[in-house]
Coordinates of C-alpha atoms in Angstrom, one line a residue:
Chain A
M291 CA 64.1 31.0 -15.1
R292 CA 65.1 30.6 -11.5
G293 CA 68.7 30.5 -12.4
R294 CA 68.5 33.6 -14.6
I295 CA 67.3 35.9 -11.8
T296 CA 70.2 35.0 -9.5
G297 CA 72.0 37.4 -11.8
I298 CA 74.7 34.8 -12.3
K299 CA 75.6 33.2 -15.6
T300 CA 74.6 29.5 -15.4
Y301 CA 73.8 27.7 -18.6
A302 CA 71.4 30.6 -19.3
D303 CA 72.1 34.3 -19.5
P304 CA 71.1 36.2 -16.4
V305 CA 68.1 38.5 -16.3
L306 CA 68.7 41.6 -14.3
V307 CA 66.2 43.9 -12.6
G308 CA 64.4 45.8 -15.3
D309 CA 65.1 43.3 -18.0
L310 CA 62.5 41.2 -19.8
M311 CA 62.0 37.9 -18.1
Q312 CA 62.6 35.0 -20.5
G313 CA 60.3 32.2 -21.2
G314 CA 58.4 30.3 -23.9
T315 CA 55.1 31.7 -25.2
V316 CA 52.2 30.6 -27.4
G317 CA 50.7 33.6 -29.1
E318 CA 48.2 34.7 -31.7
V319 CA 49.2 36.9 -34.6
V320 CA 47.1 40.2 -34.3
E321 CA 48.8 42.1 -37.1
S322 CA 51.2 40.9 -39.8
N323 CA 53.3 42.2 -42.7
H324 CA 55.1 38.8 -43.0
P325 CA 54.4 36.7 -46.0
K326 CA 54.2 33.4 -43.9
F327 CA 52.2 34.6 -40.9
F328 CA 48.6 35.8 -41.0
V329 CA 46.3 37.4 -38.5
G330 CA 44.7 34.6 -36.4
D331 CA 47.7 32.2 -36.7
F332 CA 48.9 30.6 -33.5
V333 CA 52.6 30.6 -33.0
V334 CA 55.2 29.5 -30.4
G335 CA 58.4 31.3 -29.6
M336 CA 60.7 32.6 -26.8
W337 CA 59.1 36.0 -26.1
G338 CA 59.2 36.1 -22.3
W339 CA 56.8 37.7 -19.9
Q340 CA 55.0 40.2 -22.1
E341 CA 51.6 40.5 -23.7
Y342 CA 52.6 41.7 -27.1
T343 CA 55.8 41.5 -29.1
V344 CA 57.1 42.3 -32.6
S345 CA 58.9 39.6 -34.5
D346 CA 60.6 39.2 -37.8
G347 CA 59.5 35.6 -37.9
K348 CA 62.9 34.1 -36.9
G349 CA 62.6 31.3 -34.4
V350 CA 58.8 31.4 -34.7
Q351 CA 56.9 28.1 -35.2
K352 CA 53.4 28.1 -36.6
L353 CA 51.0 25.7 -34.7
N354 CA 48.1 23.7 -36.1
P355 CA 45.3 24.0 -33.5
H356 CA 43.5 21.1 -35.1
L357 CA 46.3 18.6 -34.4
A358 CA 46.6 19.4 -30.7
P359 CA 45.6 22.2 -28.4
V360 CA 48.1 25.1 -28.9
S361 CA 49.1 25.1 -25.2
T362 CA 50.8 21.7 -25.8
A363 CA 53.5 23.5 -27.6
L364 CA 54.7 24.7 -24.2
G365 CA 54.3 21.3 -22.6
V366 CA 54.1 17.7 -23.9
L367 CA 54.9 18.9 -27.5
G368 CA 57.4 21.5 -26.4
M369 CA 60.4 22.0 -24.2
P370 CA 59.1 19.9 -21.2
G371 CA 58.1 17.1 -23.6
M372 CA 61.5 17.1 -25.2
T373 CA 63.2 17.3 -21.9
A374 CA 61.5 14.2 -20.8
F375 CA 62.0 12.4 -24.1
F376 CA 65.6 13.0 -24.7
G377 CA 66.8 13.6 -21.1
F378 CA 65.4 10.2 -20.1
L379 CA 65.9 8.1 -23.1
E380 CA 69.3 9.4 -24.2
I381 CA 70.9 9.4 -20.7
C382 CA 69.1 6.6 -18.9
H383 CA 68.7 4.1 -21.8
P384 CA 65.9 2.3 -19.9
K385 CA 65.5 -1.4 -20.6
S386 CA 62.3 -3.4 -20.2
G387 CA 61.9 -4.8 -16.7
E388 CA 64.2 -2.2 -15.1
T389 CA 63.0 -0.1 -12.2
V390 CA 62.8 3.7 -12.8
V391 CA 62.4 6.3 -10.1
V392 CA 61.4 9.9 -10.9
S393 CA 61.4 12.8 -8.6
G394 CA 59.1 15.8 -9.2
A395 CA 57.0 13.0 -10.7
A396 CA 53.7 15.0 -11.1
G397 CA 55.3 17.9 -12.8
A398 CA 55.4 18.7 -16.5
V399 CA 58.6 16.8 -17.1
G400 CA 58.4 14.0 -14.5
S401 CA 54.9 13.0 -15.4
L402 CA 56.0 12.4 -19.0
V403 CA 59.2 10.6 -18.0
G404 CA 57.2 8.1 -16.0
Q405 CA 54.8 7.4 -18.8
I406 CA 57.7 7.0 -21.3
A407 CA 59.3 4.6 -18.9
K408 CA 56.0 2.6 -18.8
I409 CA 56.0 2.5 -22.6
K410 CA 59.5 1.1 -22.4
G411 CA 58.3 -1.7 -20.1
C412 CA 59.8 -0.5 -16.9
R413 CA 58.5 -0.5 -13.3
V414 CA 58.0 3.1 -12.4
V415 CA 58.0 4.8 -9.0
G416 CA 57.3 8.5 -8.6
I417 CA 58.1 10.8 -5.7
A418 CA 55.9 13.9 -5.4
G419 CA 54.9 16.5 -2.9
G420 CA 51.2 15.8 -2.2
D421 CA 48.7 12.9 -1.8
D422 CA 46.7 14.3 -4.8
K423 CA 49.9 14.2 -6.9
V424 CA 50.7 10.6 -5.9
D425 CA 47.1 9.7 -6.7
F426 CA 47.4 11.4 -10.1
I427 CA 50.6 9.6 -11.2
V428 CA 49.5 6.2 -9.9
N429 CA 45.8 6.1 -10.7
E430 CA 45.7 8.4 -13.8
L431 CA 49.1 7.9 -15.4
G432 CA 49.7 4.3 -14.5
F433 CA 52.9 4.6 -12.4
D434 CA 53.5 1.4 -10.4
G435 CA 53.9 3.2 -7.2
G436 CA 54.7 6.5 -5.6
F437 CA 54.9 8.4 -2.3
N438 CA 54.4 11.9 -0.9
Y439 CA 57.8 13.0 0.4
K440 CA 56.1 15.6 2.6
T441 CA 54.4 13.0 4.7
T442 CA 57.0 10.2 4.5
D443 CA 59.5 9.9 7.3
N444 CA 62.0 7.4 6.0
Y445 CA 62.5 7.8 2.2
I446 CA 65.0 4.9 2.0
A447 CA 62.6 2.4 3.7
K448 CA 59.8 3.6 1.4
L449 CA 61.9 3.3 -1.7
K450 CA 63.1 -0.2 -0.7
E451 CA 59.4 -1.2 -0.3
L452 CA 58.4 0.2 -3.7
C453 CA 61.6 -0.9 -5.5
P454 CA 62.2 -4.5 -4.3
N455 CA 64.7 -5.1 -7.2
G456 CA 66.7 -1.8 -6.6
I457 CA 66.8 1.2 -8.8
D458 CA 68.3 1.0 -12.4
C459 CA 67.3 4.5 -13.6
Y460 CA 66.7 7.7 -11.7
F461 CA 65.4 10.9 -13.3
D462 CA 66.1 13.7 -10.9
N463 CA 64.2 17.0 -10.9
V464 CA 64.6 17.7 -7.3
G465 CA 67.9 16.8 -5.6
G466 CA 68.5 17.2 -1.9
A467 CA 67.2 14.6 0.6
I468 CA 65.1 12.8 -1.9
T469 CA 68.2 12.1 -4.1
D470 CA 70.3 11.2 -1.1
A471 CA 67.8 8.4 -0.4
V472 CA 67.9 7.1 -4.0
F473 CA 71.7 6.7 -4.4
P474 CA 72.2 3.9 -1.8
L475 CA 69.6 1.8 -3.7
L476 CA 71.1 2.1 -7.1
N477 CA 71.8 -1.1 -8.9
L478 CA 75.0 -2.1 -10.7
Y479 CA 75.4 0.1 -13.8
A480 CA 72.6 2.4 -12.8
R481 CA 72.0 5.6 -14.8
V482 CA 71.0 8.9 -13.3
S483 CA 69.7 11.8 -15.4
V484 CA 70.0 15.1 -13.6
C485 CA 67.3 17.3 -15.1
G486 CA 66.7 19.7 -12.2
Q487 CA 67.7 20.4 -8.6
I488 CA 64.7 22.4 -7.6
S489 CA 65.3 21.9 -3.9
Q490 CA 68.6 23.7 -4.2
Y491 CA 67.8 26.7 -6.4
N492 CA 67.1 29.2 -3.6
L493 CA 70.3 28.4 -1.7
A494 CA 73.1 30.9 -1.8
K495 CA 75.6 28.0 -1.9
P496 CA 75.3 24.2 -2.0
E497 CA 73.9 22.8 1.2
P498 CA 75.7 20.0 2.8
G499 CA 74.5 16.4 2.3
P500 CA 76.0 13.0 2.4
R501 CA 78.7 12.5 -0.1
L502 CA 77.4 10.4 -3.0
L503 CA 80.5 9.5 -5.0
T504 CA 81.1 6.3 -3.1
Y505 CA 77.8 5.0 -4.3
I506 CA 78.6 6.0 -7.9
L507 CA 81.9 4.1 -7.6
V508 CA 80.7 0.9 -5.9
K509 CA 77.7 0.6 -8.3
Q510 CA 79.6 1.8 -11.3
A511 CA 76.8 4.2 -11.9
R512 CA 76.7 7.0 -14.5
V513 CA 75.3 10.4 -13.5
E514 CA 74.8 13.0 -16.2
G515 CA 73.3 16.4 -16.2
F516 CA 71.7 17.9 -19.3
I517 CA 70.0 21.0 -20.7
V518 CA 67.5 20.0 -23.4
I519 CA 68.8 22.4 -26.1
R520 CA 71.7 19.9 -26.4
W521 CA 69.3 17.9 -28.6
M522 CA 68.0 20.9 -30.7
D523 CA 69.0 19.2 -33.9
R524 CA 66.8 16.2 -33.1
W525 CA 63.8 18.2 -31.9
S526 CA 61.4 17.1 -34.7
E527 CA 62.2 13.4 -34.1
G528 CA 61.1 13.9 -30.5
I529 CA 58.0 15.9 -31.3
V530 CA 56.9 13.3 -33.9
Q531 CA 57.3 10.4 -31.4
M532 CA 55.5 12.2 -28.5
A533 CA 52.7 13.3 -30.8
Q534 CA 52.2 9.7 -31.9
W535 CA 52.2 8.4 -28.3
L536 CA 49.7 11.2 -27.4
R537 CA 47.3 10.1 -30.3
E538 CA 47.6 6.5 -29.3
G539 CA 46.7 7.3 -25.7
H540 CA 50.0 6.2 -24.2
I541 CA 50.7 9.6 -22.9
K542 CA 48.4 11.8 -20.9
Y543 CA 49.2 15.3 -19.7
R544 CA 47.8 17.9 -17.3
E545 CA 48.1 21.6 -17.4
D546 CA 47.8 24.0 -14.5
I547 CA 46.5 27.2 -16.1
V548 CA 46.6 30.5 -14.1
H549 CA 44.6 33.3 -15.7
G550 CA 45.8 36.9 -15.8
F551 CA 49.2 38.4 -16.9
E552 CA 49.6 40.0 -13.5
N553 CA 49.6 36.6 -11.8
I554 CA 52.8 35.4 -13.4
P555 CA 55.1 36.1 -10.5
A556 CA 52.8 34.4 -8.0
A557 CA 52.3 31.4 -10.3
F558 CA 56.1 31.1 -10.8
I559 CA 56.7 31.1 -7.1
A560 CA 53.9 28.6 -6.5
M561 CA 55.5 26.3 -9.2
L562 CA 58.9 26.5 -7.4
N563 CA 57.1 25.6 -4.2
G564 CA 55.5 22.6 -5.8
K565 CA 51.9 23.8 -5.8
N566 CA 51.3 22.7 -9.4
T567 CA 50.5 19.4 -11.0
G568 CA 51.5 19.2 -14.6
K569 CA 52.7 22.0 -16.7
M570 CA 52.2 25.5 -15.1
L571 CA 50.9 27.9 -17.7
I572 CA 49.7 31.5 -17.7
Q573 CA 46.8 32.6 -19.9
A574 CA 47.3 36.3 -20.2
Chain B
M31 CA 90.9 -4.6 0.0
R32 CA 89.8 -1.9 2.3
G33 CA 86.2 -2.5 1.3
R34 CA 86.4 -6.2 1.9
I35 CA 87.4 -6.0 5.5
T36 CA 84.4 -3.8 6.4
G37 CA 82.6 -7.2 6.2
I38 CA 80.0 -5.7 3.9
K39 CA 79.4 -6.8 0.3
T40 CA 80.5 -3.9 -1.9
Y41 CA 81.6 -4.8 -5.4
A42 CA 83.9 -7.4 -3.9
D43 CA 83.0 -10.2 -1.5
P44 CA 83.8 -9.4 2.2
V45 CA 86.8 -10.9 4.0
L46 CA 85.9 -11.9 7.5
V47 CA 88.2 -12.4 10.5
G48 CA 90.2 -15.6 10.0
D49 CA 89.7 -15.6 6.2
L50 CA 92.5 -15.2 3.7
M51 CA 93.0 -11.6 2.7
Q52 CA 92.6 -11.2 -1.1
G53 CA 95.0 -9.5 -3.4
G54 CA 97.1 -9.9 -6.5
T55 CA 100.5 -11.8 -6.3
V56 CA 103.5 -12.5 -8.4
G57 CA 105.1 -15.8 -7.5
E58 CA 107.7 -18.3 -8.5
V59 CA 106.8 -21.9 -9.2
V60 CA 108.6 -24.0 -6.6
E61 CA 107.1 -27.4 -7.5
S62 CA 104.9 -28.4 -10.4
N63 CA 102.9 -31.4 -11.7
H64 CA 101.3 -29.1 -14.3
P65 CA 102.3 -29.6 -18.0
K66 CA 102.4 -25.9 -18.6
F67 CA 104.2 -24.6 -15.5
F68 CA 107.7 -25.4 -14.5
V69 CA 109.9 -24.8 -11.5
G70 CA 111.4 -21.4 -11.8
D71 CA 108.5 -19.9 -13.8
F72 CA 107.2 -16.5 -12.7
V73 CA 103.5 -16.3 -12.6
V74 CA 100.8 -13.8 -11.6
G75 CA 97.4 -14.5 -10.0
M76 CA 95.0 -13.7 -7.2
W77 CA 96.5 -15.6 -4.3
G78 CA 96.1 -13.1 -1.5
W79 CA 98.3 -12.6 1.5
Q80 CA 100.1 -15.9 1.8
E81 CA 103.6 -17.1 1.1
Y82 CA 102.8 -20.4 -0.7
T83 CA 99.7 -21.7 -2.5
V84 CA 98.6 -24.6 -4.5
S85 CA 97.0 -23.9 -7.9
D86 CA 95.5 -26.0 -10.7
G87 CA 96.7 -23.4 -13.2
K88 CA 93.3 -21.7 -13.7
G89 CA 93.6 -17.9 -13.7
V90 CA 97.4 -18.1 -13.7
Q91 CA 99.4 -16.1 -16.1
K92 CA 103.0 -16.9 -16.9
L93 CA 105.3 -13.9 -17.0
N94 CA 108.4 -13.2 -19.2
P95 CA 111.0 -11.7 -16.9
H96 CA 113.0 -10.6 -20.0
L97 CA 110.2 -8.4 -21.3
A98 CA 109.7 -6.4 -18.1
P99 CA 110.4 -6.8 -14.4
V100 CA 107.9 -9.3 -13.0
S101 CA 106.7 -6.9 -10.4
T102 CA 105.1 -4.8 -13.2
A103 CA 102.5 -7.5 -13.5
L104 CA 101.1 -6.0 -10.3
G105 CA 101.5 -2.4 -11.4
V106 CA 101.9 -0.7 -14.8
L107 CA 101.3 -4.0 -16.7
G108 CA 98.7 -5.2 -14.3
M109 CA 95.5 -4.1 -12.6
P110 CA 96.7 -0.6 -11.7
G111 CA 97.8 -0.1 -15.3
M112 CA 94.6 -1.3 -16.7
T113 CA 92.6 0.8 -14.2
A114 CA 94.4 3.9 -15.4
F115 CA 94.2 2.9 -19.1
F116 CA 90.5 1.9 -19.4
G117 CA 89.2 3.9 -16.5
F118 CA 90.6 7.1 -17.9
L119 CA 90.3 6.6 -21.6
E120 CA 86.9 4.9 -21.7
I121 CA 85.2 7.2 -19.3
C122 CA 86.9 10.6 -19.8
H123 CA 87.5 10.4 -23.5
P124 CA 90.2 13.1 -23.2
K125 CA 90.8 15.3 -26.2
S126 CA 94.0 17.1 -27.1
G127 CA 94.2 20.5 -25.5
E128 CA 91.8 19.7 -22.7
T129 CA 92.7 20.1 -19.0
V130 CA 92.8 16.9 -16.9
V131 CA 93.0 16.9 -13.1
V132 CA 94.0 13.8 -11.2
S133 CA 93.7 13.2 -7.5
G134 CA 95.9 10.7 -5.8
A135 CA 98.3 11.7 -8.6
A136 CA 101.5 10.1 -7.3
G137 CA 99.9 6.7 -6.7
A138 CA 100.1 3.6 -8.8
V139 CA 97.0 4.5 -10.8
G140 CA 97.1 8.4 -10.7
S141 CA 100.7 8.6 -11.9
L142 CA 99.8 6.5 -15.0
V143 CA 96.6 8.5 -15.7
G144 CA 98.5 11.7 -15.8
Q145 CA 101.1 10.3 -18.2
I146 CA 98.4 8.8 -20.5
A147 CA 96.7 12.3 -20.5
K148 CA 100.1 13.8 -21.5
I149 CA 100.3 11.3 -24.4
K150 CA 96.8 12.4 -25.5
G151 CA 98.0 16.0 -25.6
C152 CA 96.2 17.3 -22.5
R153 CA 97.2 19.8 -19.8
V154 CA 97.6 17.7 -16.7
V155 CA 97.4 18.9 -13.1
G156 CA 97.9 16.5 -10.2
I157 CA 96.9 16.6 -6.6
A158 CA 99.0 14.7 -4.1
G159 CA 99.8 14.5 -0.4
G160 CA 103.4 15.6 -0.2
D161 CA 105.9 18.0 -1.7
D162 CA 108.1 15.1 -2.7
K163 CA 105.1 13.6 -4.5
V164 CA 104.3 16.9 -6.3
D165 CA 108.0 17.1 -7.3
F166 CA 107.8 13.5 -8.6
I167 CA 104.7 14.0 -10.8
V168 CA 105.9 17.4 -12.2
N169 CA 109.6 17.0 -12.6
E170 CA 109.9 13.3 -13.2
L171 CA 106.6 12.4 -14.9
G172 CA 106.0 15.7 -16.8
F173 CA 102.7 16.8 -15.3
D174 CA 102.1 20.5 -16.1
G175 CA 101.3 21.4 -12.5
G176 CA 100.4 20.0 -9.1
F177 CA 99.9 20.8 -5.5
N178 CA 100.2 19.3 -2.1
Y179 CA 96.7 19.2 -0.6
K180 CA 98.2 18.9 2.9
T181 CA 99.8 22.3 2.8
T182 CA 97.4 24.2 0.5
D183 CA 94.6 26.2 2.2
N184 CA 92.4 27.1 -0.7
Y185 CA 92.0 24.2 -3.1
I186 CA 89.7 26.1 -5.4
A187 CA 92.0 29.1 -5.7
K188 CA 94.9 26.8 -6.4
L189 CA 93.0 24.8 -9.0
K190 CA 91.9 28.1 -10.7
E191 CA 95.5 29.2 -10.9
L192 CA 96.7 25.8 -12.3
C193 CA 93.7 25.3 -14.6
P194 CA 93.1 28.7 -16.2
N195 CA 90.8 27.1 -18.9
G196 CA 88.7 25.2 -16.4
I197 CA 88.6 21.4 -16.0
D198 CA 87.4 19.1 -18.7
C199 CA 88.3 15.7 -17.2
Y200 CA 88.7 14.7 -13.6
F201 CA 90.1 11.3 -12.5
D202 CA 89.2 10.9 -8.9
N203 CA 91.0 8.5 -6.6
V204 CA 90.3 10.4 -3.4
G205 CA 86.9 12.1 -3.0
G206 CA 86.1 14.4 -0.1
A207 CA 87.3 18.0 0.1
I208 CA 89.6 17.7 -2.9
T209 CA 86.7 16.6 -5.2
D210 CA 84.4 19.3 -3.7
A211 CA 86.9 21.8 -5.0
V212 CA 87.1 20.3 -8.5
F213 CA 83.4 20.3 -9.3
P214 CA 82.8 24.1 -9.3
L215 CA 85.5 24.4 -11.9
L216 CA 84.2 21.7 -14.3
N217 CA 83.7 22.9 -17.9
L218 CA 80.7 22.3 -20.1
Y219 CA 80.4 18.5 -20.9
A220 CA 83.1 17.6 -18.4
R221 CA 83.8 13.9 -17.7
V222 CA 84.5 12.6 -14.2
S223 CA 85.9 9.1 -13.7
V224 CA 85.4 7.9 -10.2
C225 CA 88.1 5.3 -9.5
G226 CA 88.5 5.6 -5.8
Q227 CA 87.3 7.5 -2.8
I228 CA 90.1 6.7 -0.4
S229 CA 89.3 9.7 1.9
Q230 CA 86.0 8.0 2.6
Y231 CA 86.8 4.4 3.2
N232 CA 87.3 4.5 6.9
L233 CA 84.0 6.3 7.5
A234 CA 81.1 4.3 8.9
K235 CA 78.7 6.3 6.8
P236 CA 79.1 9.0 4.1
E237 CA 80.4 12.2 5.6
P238 CA 78.5 15.4 4.7
G239 CA 79.9 17.6 2.0
P240 CA 78.5 20.2 -0.3
R241 CA 75.9 18.7 -2.7
L242 CA 77.5 18.4 -6.1
L243 CA 74.6 17.6 -8.4
T244 CA 73.8 21.2 -9.3
Y245 CA 77.3 21.4 -10.8
I246 CA 76.7 18.2 -12.8
L247 CA 73.4 19.7 -14.1
V248 CA 74.6 23.2 -15.0
K249 CA 77.8 21.9 -16.7
Q250 CA 76.0 18.9 -18.3
A251 CA 78.8 16.9 -16.8
R252 CA 79.0 13.1 -16.8
V253 CA 80.2 11.3 -13.7
E254 CA 80.8 7.6 -13.8
G255 CA 82.2 5.0 -11.4
F256 CA 84.0 1.9 -12.5
I257 CA 85.7 -1.3 -11.4
V258 CA 88.4 -2.3 -13.8
I259 CA 87.2 -5.9 -14.2
R260 CA 84.5 -4.4 -16.4
W261 CA 87.0 -4.4 -19.2
M262 CA 88.4 -7.9 -18.5
D263 CA 87.6 -8.9 -22.1
R264 CA 89.8 -6.1 -23.4
W265 CA 92.7 -6.7 -21.0
S266 CA 95.3 -7.7 -23.6
E267 CA 94.6 -4.6 -25.7
G268 CA 95.4 -2.5 -22.7
I269 CA 98.5 -4.5 -21.7
V270 CA 99.9 -4.3 -25.3
Q271 CA 99.4 -0.5 -25.4
M272 CA 100.9 0.2 -22.0
A273 CA 103.9 -2.1 -22.7
Q274 CA 104.5 -0.2 -26.0
W275 CA 104.3 3.2 -24.2
L276 CA 106.7 1.8 -21.5
R277 CA 109.2 0.7 -24.2
E278 CA 109.0 4.0 -26.0
G279 CA 109.7 5.9 -22.7
H280 CA 106.3 7.7 -22.6
I281 CA 105.4 6.0 -19.4
K282 CA 107.5 5.8 -16.2
Y283 CA 106.5 4.1 -13.0
R284 CA 107.7 3.9 -9.5
E285 CA 107.3 1.0 -7.0
D286 CA 107.3 1.3 -3.3
I287 CA 108.6 -2.1 -2.1
V288 CA 108.4 -3.2 1.5
H289 CA 110.3 -6.3 2.4
G290 CA 109.0 -9.0 4.7
F291 CA 105.7 -10.8 4.7
E292 CA 105.0 -9.8 8.3
N293 CA 105.0 -6.1 7.2
I294 CA 102.0 -6.4 5.0
P295 CA 99.4 -5.0 7.4
A296 CA 101.6 -2.0 8.3
A297 CA 102.3 -1.3 4.6
F298 CA 98.6 -1.6 3.7
I299 CA 97.8 1.0 6.4
A300 CA 100.6 3.2 5.3
M301 CA 99.3 3.1 1.7
L302 CA 95.8 4.0 2.9
N303 CA 97.4 6.9 4.7
G304 CA 99.2 8.0 1.6
K305 CA 102.7 7.2 2.7
N306 CA 103.6 5.6 -0.6
T307 CA 104.6 7.0 -4.0
G308 CA 103.8 4.6 -6.9
K309 CA 102.6 1.1 -6.5
M310 CA 102.9 -0.3 -3.0
L311 CA 104.3 -3.8 -3.1
I312 CA 105.4 -6.4 -0.6
Q313 CA 108.4 -8.7 -1.3
A314 CA 107.8 -11.6 1.0

């Protein structure tokens, strides 16, 4: 979303002033001439920032509100869940006993990545922007450690303390100074999954930072960026697995719900500033 | 070698003042009590910067001077050759029609990477530090284009001109400003093989440069560092293939031979400063 409104084609088409802002939506059918959808059905689709829409049924998925709250179709059982599932497992290939670091650890994706890493038997350390967020990931989600980057002076020293065996996997939502501190601690054959670079999105051009390729070379590390739609053909596989972990209690999730359609822009900006814990949702 | 004399453990053990400097050597057996090696045999091994050594035969490979000049065991049919072969093919997975950029393109490794890329049907652009080097890679080795980074002002504009379809594979020997210019031009699912960062080796700590992870994210690129000994168990496979390409005339190589044992340090420094074209060798 942030990329779209720069007006530049990134991996998503730009949204220009006056265009409809894109985004995933859960909705309720209020009128229907479609043979498969009935009034009262809950559905998920890409309808953007609007209160009502007309659809021919293409790209619309019906939800079963008895299986899971319908809002999960935008979180743990939707794009953020699949981003965590495929983006972590397919790029980091975590092995039991390895150390995994996650930035943006209390967010919709990061909080799931850490829990998946725990399921895989890893030591998990999260980096987040608030003491309440660190408390959430460690005491509620079961991360092995974490720290608040806003109140920590020396990220490298803190990471060394929390990752005594170095870092095997890094799932990066944030970039910038946090990522700069992770790279010197990567172990041999480390894997880095680049999911987001939220610290960089408001910059007109890349800000300078220490060059990281020497660490990639010396540690023979692999760094890969991804957009989750790459795994669209395996979506149901991911949903089935996440739903099972959810039922078994291995995965917890939190939603940060803001009420009122008119509050979308403020909530969007708050999310980019790290004010949310868990998936940021608007209930219109 | 450059990493060792920092005194810091990188992927290789440090060499301290007074220690024997490490390095690959081709030698002639001048005395032998070993049942497999005879006076006059040519051999290759890791004996470092010394004129004579005593060996029990372990890690010693006998060379057939009738198959190829024995010096090739230190170049095209040795570690540089295998670095190009495995480091390019196993990390970049080049496909016919793709565009490949190589930095350090006239060096022992880069010159081979470009020729392997041509064998694979790619468009190949080399970056080197001299007009003579660019002439060598384009007119002698068959690269599709190249430029002298020492006399080019705008690397990005030059790369855009030489790579009209963007960059699918980048084989990096150099790092720094050259690499900074390549990343913005990477195509979707680009692969970057980090073989060396010669521009950075003399720096006490990483110099600042534009942060590159956003490019990796947006283009879903994969960046991987390697040390060639990773493929030690497949060495003979690489040697056989390179020797075949050499015989068939698909691969040419150049050696930069300095005479005199006492000239090793000066030749080493000259190599780090980019004075050589092709594999830098000392004939003691």
